mmCIF file of C-alpha atoms in Angstrom:
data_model
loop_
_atom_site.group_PDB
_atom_site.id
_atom_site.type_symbol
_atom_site.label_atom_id
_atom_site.label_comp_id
_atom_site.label_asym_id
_atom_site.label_seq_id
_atom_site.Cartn_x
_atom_site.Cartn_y
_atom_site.Cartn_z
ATOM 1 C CA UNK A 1 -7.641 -14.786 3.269
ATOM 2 C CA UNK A 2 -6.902 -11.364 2.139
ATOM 3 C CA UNK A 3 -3.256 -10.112 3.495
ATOM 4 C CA UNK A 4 -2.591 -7.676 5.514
ATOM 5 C CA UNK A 5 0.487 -5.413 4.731
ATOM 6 C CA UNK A 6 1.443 -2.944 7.719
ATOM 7 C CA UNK A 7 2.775 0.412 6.867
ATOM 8 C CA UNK A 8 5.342 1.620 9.243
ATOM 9 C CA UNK A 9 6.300 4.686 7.669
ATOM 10 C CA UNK A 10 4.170 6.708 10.821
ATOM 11 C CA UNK A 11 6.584 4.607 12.987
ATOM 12 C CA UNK A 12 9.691 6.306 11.376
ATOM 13 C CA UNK A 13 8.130 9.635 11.745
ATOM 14 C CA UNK A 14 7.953 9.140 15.064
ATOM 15 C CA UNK A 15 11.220 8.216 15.716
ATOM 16 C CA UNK A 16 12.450 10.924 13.085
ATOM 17 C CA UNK A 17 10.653 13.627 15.608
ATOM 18 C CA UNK A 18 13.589 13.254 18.105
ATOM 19 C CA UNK A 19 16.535 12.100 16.180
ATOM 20 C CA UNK A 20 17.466 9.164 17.796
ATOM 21 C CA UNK A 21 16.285 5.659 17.428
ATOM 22 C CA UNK A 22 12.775 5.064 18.871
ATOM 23 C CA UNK A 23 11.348 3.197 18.119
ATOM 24 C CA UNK A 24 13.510 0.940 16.547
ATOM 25 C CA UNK A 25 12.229 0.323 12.826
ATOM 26 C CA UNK A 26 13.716 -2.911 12.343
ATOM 27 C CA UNK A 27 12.379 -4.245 15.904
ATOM 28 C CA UNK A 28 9.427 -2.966 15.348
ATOM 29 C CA UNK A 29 9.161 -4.825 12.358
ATOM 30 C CA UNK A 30 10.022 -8.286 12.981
ATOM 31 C CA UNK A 31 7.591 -7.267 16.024
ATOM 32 C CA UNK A 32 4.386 -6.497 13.386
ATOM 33 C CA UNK A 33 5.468 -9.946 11.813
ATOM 34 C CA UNK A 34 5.483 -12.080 14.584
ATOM 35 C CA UNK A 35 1.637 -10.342 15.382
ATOM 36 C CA UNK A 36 0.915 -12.486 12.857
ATOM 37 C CA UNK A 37 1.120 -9.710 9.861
ATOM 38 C CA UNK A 38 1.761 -10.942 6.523
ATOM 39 C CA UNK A 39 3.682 -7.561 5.007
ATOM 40 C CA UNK A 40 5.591 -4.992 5.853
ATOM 41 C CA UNK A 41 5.419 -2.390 3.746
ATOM 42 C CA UNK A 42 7.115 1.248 3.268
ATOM 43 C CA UNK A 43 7.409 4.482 1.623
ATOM 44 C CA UNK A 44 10.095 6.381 1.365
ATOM 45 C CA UNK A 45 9.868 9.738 -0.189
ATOM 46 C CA UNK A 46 12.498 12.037 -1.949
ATOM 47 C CA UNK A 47 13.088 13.988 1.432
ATOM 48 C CA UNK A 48 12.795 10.939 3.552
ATOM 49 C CA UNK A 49 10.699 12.417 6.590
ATOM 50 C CA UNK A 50 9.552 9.512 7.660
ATOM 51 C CA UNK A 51 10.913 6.451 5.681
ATOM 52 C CA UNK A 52 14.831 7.067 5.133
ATOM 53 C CA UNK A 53 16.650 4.507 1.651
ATOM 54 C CA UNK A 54 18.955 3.341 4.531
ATOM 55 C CA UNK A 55 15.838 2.017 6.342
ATOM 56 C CA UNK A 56 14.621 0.004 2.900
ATOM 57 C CA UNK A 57 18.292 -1.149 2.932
ATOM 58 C CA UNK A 58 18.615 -2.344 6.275
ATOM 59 C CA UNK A 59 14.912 -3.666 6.530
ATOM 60 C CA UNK A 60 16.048 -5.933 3.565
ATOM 61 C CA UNK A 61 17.260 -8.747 4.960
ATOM 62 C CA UNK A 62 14.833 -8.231 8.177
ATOM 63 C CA UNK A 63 11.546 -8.739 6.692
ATOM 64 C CA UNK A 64 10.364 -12.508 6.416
ATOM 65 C CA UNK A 65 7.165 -11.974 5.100
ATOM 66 C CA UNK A 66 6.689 -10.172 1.803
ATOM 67 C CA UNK A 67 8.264 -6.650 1.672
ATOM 68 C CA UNK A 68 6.552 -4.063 -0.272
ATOM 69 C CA UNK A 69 8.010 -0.889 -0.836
ATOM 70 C CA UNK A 70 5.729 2.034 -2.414
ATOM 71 C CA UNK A 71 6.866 5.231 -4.185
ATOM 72 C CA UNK A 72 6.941 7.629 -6.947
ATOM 73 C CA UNK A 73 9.313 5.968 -9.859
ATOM 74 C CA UNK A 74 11.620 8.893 -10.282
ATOM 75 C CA UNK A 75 15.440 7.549 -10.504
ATOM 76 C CA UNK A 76 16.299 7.461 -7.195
ATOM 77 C CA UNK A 77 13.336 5.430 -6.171
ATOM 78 C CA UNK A 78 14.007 2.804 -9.298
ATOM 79 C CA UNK A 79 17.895 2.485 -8.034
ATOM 80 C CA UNK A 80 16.566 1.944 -4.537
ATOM 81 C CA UNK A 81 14.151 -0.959 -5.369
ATOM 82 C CA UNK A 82 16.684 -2.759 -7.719
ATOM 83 C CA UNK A 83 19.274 -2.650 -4.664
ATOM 84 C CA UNK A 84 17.102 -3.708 -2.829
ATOM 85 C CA UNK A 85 14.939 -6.248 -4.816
ATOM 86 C CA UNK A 86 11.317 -6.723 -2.245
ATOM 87 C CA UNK A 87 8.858 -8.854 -2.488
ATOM 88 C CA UNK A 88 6.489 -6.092 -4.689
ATOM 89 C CA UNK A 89 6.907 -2.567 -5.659
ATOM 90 C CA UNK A 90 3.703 -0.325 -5.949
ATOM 91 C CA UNK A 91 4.174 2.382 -8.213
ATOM 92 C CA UNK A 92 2.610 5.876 -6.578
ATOM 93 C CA UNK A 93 2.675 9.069 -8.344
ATOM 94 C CA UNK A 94 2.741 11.543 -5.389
ATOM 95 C CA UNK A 95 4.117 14.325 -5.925
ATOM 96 C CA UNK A 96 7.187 15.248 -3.913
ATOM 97 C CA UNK A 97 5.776 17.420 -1.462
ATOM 98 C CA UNK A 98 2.193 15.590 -1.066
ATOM 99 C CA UNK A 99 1.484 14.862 2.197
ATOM 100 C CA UNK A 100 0.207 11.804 1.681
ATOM 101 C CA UNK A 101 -1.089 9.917 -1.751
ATOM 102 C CA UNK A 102 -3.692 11.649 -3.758
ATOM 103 C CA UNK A 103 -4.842 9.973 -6.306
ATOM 104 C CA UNK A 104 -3.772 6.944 -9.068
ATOM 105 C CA UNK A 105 -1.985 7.044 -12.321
ATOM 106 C CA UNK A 106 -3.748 7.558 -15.052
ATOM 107 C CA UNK A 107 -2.875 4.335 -16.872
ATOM 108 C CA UNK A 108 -3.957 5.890 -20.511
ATOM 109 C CA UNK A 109 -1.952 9.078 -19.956
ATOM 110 C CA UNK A 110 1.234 7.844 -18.784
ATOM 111 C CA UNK A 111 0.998 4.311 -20.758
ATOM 112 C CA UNK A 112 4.598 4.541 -22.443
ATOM 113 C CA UNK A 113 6.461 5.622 -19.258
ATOM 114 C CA UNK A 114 4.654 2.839 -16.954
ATOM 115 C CA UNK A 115 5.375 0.307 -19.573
ATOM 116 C CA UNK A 116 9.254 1.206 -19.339
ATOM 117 C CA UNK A 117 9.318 1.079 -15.590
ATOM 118 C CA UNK A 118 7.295 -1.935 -15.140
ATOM 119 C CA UNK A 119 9.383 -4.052 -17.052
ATOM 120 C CA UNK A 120 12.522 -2.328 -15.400
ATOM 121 C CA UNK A 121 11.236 -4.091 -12.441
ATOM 122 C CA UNK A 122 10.094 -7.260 -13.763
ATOM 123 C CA UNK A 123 13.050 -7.874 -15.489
ATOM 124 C CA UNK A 124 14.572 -7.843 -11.602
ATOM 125 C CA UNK A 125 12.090 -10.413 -10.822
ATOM 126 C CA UNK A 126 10.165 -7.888 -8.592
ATOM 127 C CA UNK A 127 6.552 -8.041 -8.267
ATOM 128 C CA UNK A 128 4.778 -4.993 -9.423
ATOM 129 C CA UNK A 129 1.921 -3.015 -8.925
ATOM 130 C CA UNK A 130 0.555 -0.080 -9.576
ATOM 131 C CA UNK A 131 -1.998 2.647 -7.617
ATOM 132 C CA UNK A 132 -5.575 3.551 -9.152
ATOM 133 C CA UNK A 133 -8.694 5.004 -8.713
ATOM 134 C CA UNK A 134 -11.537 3.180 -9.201
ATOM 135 C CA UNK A 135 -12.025 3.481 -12.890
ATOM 136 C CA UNK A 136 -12.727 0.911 -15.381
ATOM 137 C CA UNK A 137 -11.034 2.781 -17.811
ATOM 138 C CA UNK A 138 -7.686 3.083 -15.763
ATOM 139 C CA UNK A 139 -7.952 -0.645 -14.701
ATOM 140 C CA UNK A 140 -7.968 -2.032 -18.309
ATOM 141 C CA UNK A 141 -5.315 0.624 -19.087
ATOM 142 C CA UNK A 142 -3.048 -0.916 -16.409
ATOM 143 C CA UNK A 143 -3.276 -4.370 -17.986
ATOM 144 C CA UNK A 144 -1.914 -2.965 -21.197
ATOM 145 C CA UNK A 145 1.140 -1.564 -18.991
ATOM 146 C CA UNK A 146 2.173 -4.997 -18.200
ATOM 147 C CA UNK A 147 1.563 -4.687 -14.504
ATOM 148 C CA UNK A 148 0.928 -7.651 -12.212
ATOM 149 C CA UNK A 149 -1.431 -6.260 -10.069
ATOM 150 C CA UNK A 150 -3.411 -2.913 -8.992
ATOM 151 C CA UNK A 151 -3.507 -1.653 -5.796
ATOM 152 C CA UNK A 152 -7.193 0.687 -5.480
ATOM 153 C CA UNK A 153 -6.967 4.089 -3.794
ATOM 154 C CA UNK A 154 -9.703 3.702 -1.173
ATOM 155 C CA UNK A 155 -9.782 7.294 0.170
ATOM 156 C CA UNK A 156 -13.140 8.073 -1.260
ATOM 157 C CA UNK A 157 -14.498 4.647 -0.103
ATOM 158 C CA UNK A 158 -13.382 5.515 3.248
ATOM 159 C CA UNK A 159 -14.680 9.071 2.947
ATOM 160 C CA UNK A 160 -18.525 8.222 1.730
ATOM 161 C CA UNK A 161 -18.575 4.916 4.535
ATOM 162 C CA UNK A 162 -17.903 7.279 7.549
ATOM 163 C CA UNK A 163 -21.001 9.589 6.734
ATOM 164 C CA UNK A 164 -23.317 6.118 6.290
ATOM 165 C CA UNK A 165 -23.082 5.987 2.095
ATOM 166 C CA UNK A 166 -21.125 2.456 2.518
ATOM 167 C CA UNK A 167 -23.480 0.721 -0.221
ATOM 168 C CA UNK A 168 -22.810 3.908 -2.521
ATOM 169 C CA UNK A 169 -19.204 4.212 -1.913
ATOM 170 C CA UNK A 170 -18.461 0.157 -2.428
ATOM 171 C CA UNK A 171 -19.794 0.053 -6.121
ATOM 172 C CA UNK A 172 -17.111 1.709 -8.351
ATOM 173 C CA UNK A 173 -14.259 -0.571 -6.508
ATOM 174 C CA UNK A 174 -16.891 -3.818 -6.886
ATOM 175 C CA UNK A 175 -17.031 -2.919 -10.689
ATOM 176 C CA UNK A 176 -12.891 -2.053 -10.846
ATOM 177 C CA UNK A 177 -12.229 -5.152 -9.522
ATOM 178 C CA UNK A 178 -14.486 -7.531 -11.480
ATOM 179 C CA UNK A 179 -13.002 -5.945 -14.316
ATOM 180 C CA UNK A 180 -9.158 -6.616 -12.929
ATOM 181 C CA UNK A 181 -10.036 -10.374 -12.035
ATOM 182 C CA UNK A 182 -11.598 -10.344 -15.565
ATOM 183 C CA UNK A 183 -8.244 -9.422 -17.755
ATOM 184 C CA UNK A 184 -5.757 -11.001 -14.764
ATOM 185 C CA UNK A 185 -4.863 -8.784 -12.721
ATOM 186 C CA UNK A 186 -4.260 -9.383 -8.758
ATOM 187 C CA UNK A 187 -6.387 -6.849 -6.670
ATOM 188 C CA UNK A 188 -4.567 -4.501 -3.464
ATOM 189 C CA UNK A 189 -5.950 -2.160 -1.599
ATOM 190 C CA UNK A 190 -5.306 1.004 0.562
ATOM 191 C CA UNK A 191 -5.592 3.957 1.726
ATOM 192 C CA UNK A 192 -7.548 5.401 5.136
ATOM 193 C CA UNK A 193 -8.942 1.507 5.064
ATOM 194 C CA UNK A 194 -9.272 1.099 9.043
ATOM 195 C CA UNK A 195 -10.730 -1.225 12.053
ATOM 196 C CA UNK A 196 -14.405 0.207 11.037
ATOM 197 C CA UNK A 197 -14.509 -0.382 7.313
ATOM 198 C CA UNK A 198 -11.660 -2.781 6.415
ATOM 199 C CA UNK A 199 -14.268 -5.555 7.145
ATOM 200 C CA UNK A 200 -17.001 -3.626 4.868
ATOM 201 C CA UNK A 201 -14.963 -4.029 2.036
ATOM 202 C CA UNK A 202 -13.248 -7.086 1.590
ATOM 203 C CA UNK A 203 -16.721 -8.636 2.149
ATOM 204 C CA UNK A 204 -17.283 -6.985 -1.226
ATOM 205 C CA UNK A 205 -13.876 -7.296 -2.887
ATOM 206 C CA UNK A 206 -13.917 -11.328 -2.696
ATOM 207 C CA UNK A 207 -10.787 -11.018 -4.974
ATOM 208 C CA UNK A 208 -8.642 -8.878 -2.706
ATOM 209 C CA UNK A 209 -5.010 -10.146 -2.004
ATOM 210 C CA UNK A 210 -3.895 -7.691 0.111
ATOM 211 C CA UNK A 211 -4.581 -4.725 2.109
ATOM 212 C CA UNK A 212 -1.685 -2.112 2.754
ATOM 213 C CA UNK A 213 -2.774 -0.035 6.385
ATOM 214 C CA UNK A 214 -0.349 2.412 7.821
ATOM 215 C CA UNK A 215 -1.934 5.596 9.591
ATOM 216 C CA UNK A 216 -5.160 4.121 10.816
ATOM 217 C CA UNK A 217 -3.852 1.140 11.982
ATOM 218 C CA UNK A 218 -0.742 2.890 14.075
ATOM 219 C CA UNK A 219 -3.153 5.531 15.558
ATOM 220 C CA UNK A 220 -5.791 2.662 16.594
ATOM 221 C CA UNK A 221 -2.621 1.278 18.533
ATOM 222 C CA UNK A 222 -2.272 4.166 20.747
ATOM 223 C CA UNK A 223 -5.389 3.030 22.169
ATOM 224 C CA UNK A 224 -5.706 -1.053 21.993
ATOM 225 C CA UNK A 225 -1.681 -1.902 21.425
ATOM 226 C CA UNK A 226 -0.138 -2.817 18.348
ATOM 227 C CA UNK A 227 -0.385 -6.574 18.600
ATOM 228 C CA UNK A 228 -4.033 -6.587 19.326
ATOM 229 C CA UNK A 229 -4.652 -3.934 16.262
ATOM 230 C CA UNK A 230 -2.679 -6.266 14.376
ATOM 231 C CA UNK A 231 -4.735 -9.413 15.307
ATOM 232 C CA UNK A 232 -8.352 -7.505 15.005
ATOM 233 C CA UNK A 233 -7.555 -6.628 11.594
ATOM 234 C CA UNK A 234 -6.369 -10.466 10.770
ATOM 235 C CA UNK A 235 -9.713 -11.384 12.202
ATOM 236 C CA UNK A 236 -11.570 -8.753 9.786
ATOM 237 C CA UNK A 237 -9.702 -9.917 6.559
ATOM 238 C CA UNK A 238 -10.957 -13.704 7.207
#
């Protein structure tokens, strides 16, 4: 069974819209894990508008299942994670004031400077993983970085299923992740993956370990409550 990885960081921007404390982050948590979730995961950026570093720290010792915390590696980040030591940390290179991720590293690029930060994190015993597009190329380069796993940006997937080019849009993450099983490396996903398409792909990804759903999966709650969103998508990921 694939694993599915909640992303609360729309929960702390809700809370962050007033000031106070609600909803509580670290309720809503253990909440999302007793669902039946198998991950929490966050993202806390520079200017912390949604995810604060003192919610990573006191989420720490709250999470039971495996804690994933995503982000751009600048220093602060790197200091954060090693405090903190999660489960998995997915390397992200959003730039500070993108809205939301954009794209994945280019593994050829910025070889020397992943290979330095991966082992920073290893070396921790931490889990790592890194974000890419759908690109043999960049998939073989993130071997050579030492990562432990990949986690494919499935905005375009998402993007080409919703206008009825599902066979079309599956291919180029099919290939991407033959080729990761092929040289070792474990297989994430995320990105605008939702209630309508999550099913889609992992029917195509057999090698998928775990999905990472934040904004679709908080905004399908609105409707259907959290607990059965959480159990619908457990069902899916069979």
């Amino acid at each position: 069974m694939t694993k599915l990885s909640v992303n609360i960081n729309k929960l702390a921007t809700l809370r962050n819209s007033r000031g106070g404390n609600v909803p509580n982050l670290i309720e809503s948590a253990k909440n999302i894990e007793s669902f039946g979730a198998q991950g929490i995961t966050i993202h806390p950026r520079p200017d912390e508008r949604h995810i604060r570093y003192q919610d990573a720290r006191d989420l720490k010792d709250v999470v039971t299942t495996e804690f994933n915390i995503e982000g751009n590696p600048v220093a602060k980040f790197i200091n954060l994670v090693l405090e903190v030591k999660p489960t998995q940390v997915t390397l992200v290179p959003d730039a500070e004031d993108a809205i939301t991720s954009n794209a994945g590293w280019d593994t050829i690029k910025h070889k020397n400077f992943l290979i330095d930060v991966i082992q920073t994190f290893k070396s921790a015993g931490i889990r790592t993983s890194i974000f890419v597009d759908p690109h043999t190329k960049m998939v073989e380069g993130a071997a050579k970085v030492g990562t432990d796993r990949i986690e494919l940006y499935t905005e375009n997937f998402a993007k080409q299923f919703a206008v009825g080019k599902k066979n079309e849009s599956i291919k180029p993450y099919m290939e991407a992740s033959k080729v990761a099983e092929e040289i070792g490396l474990g297989v994430n996903a995320g990105h605008d993956l939702n209630l309508e398409n999550v099913k889609f792909f992992k029917e195509n990804i057999p090698n998928l370990l775990e999905v990472s759903i934040g904004h679709a999966l908080i905004c399908e709650s609105i409707y259907m409550g959290i607990e059965n969103v959480v159990n619908m998508y457990l069902h899916r990921l069979k």
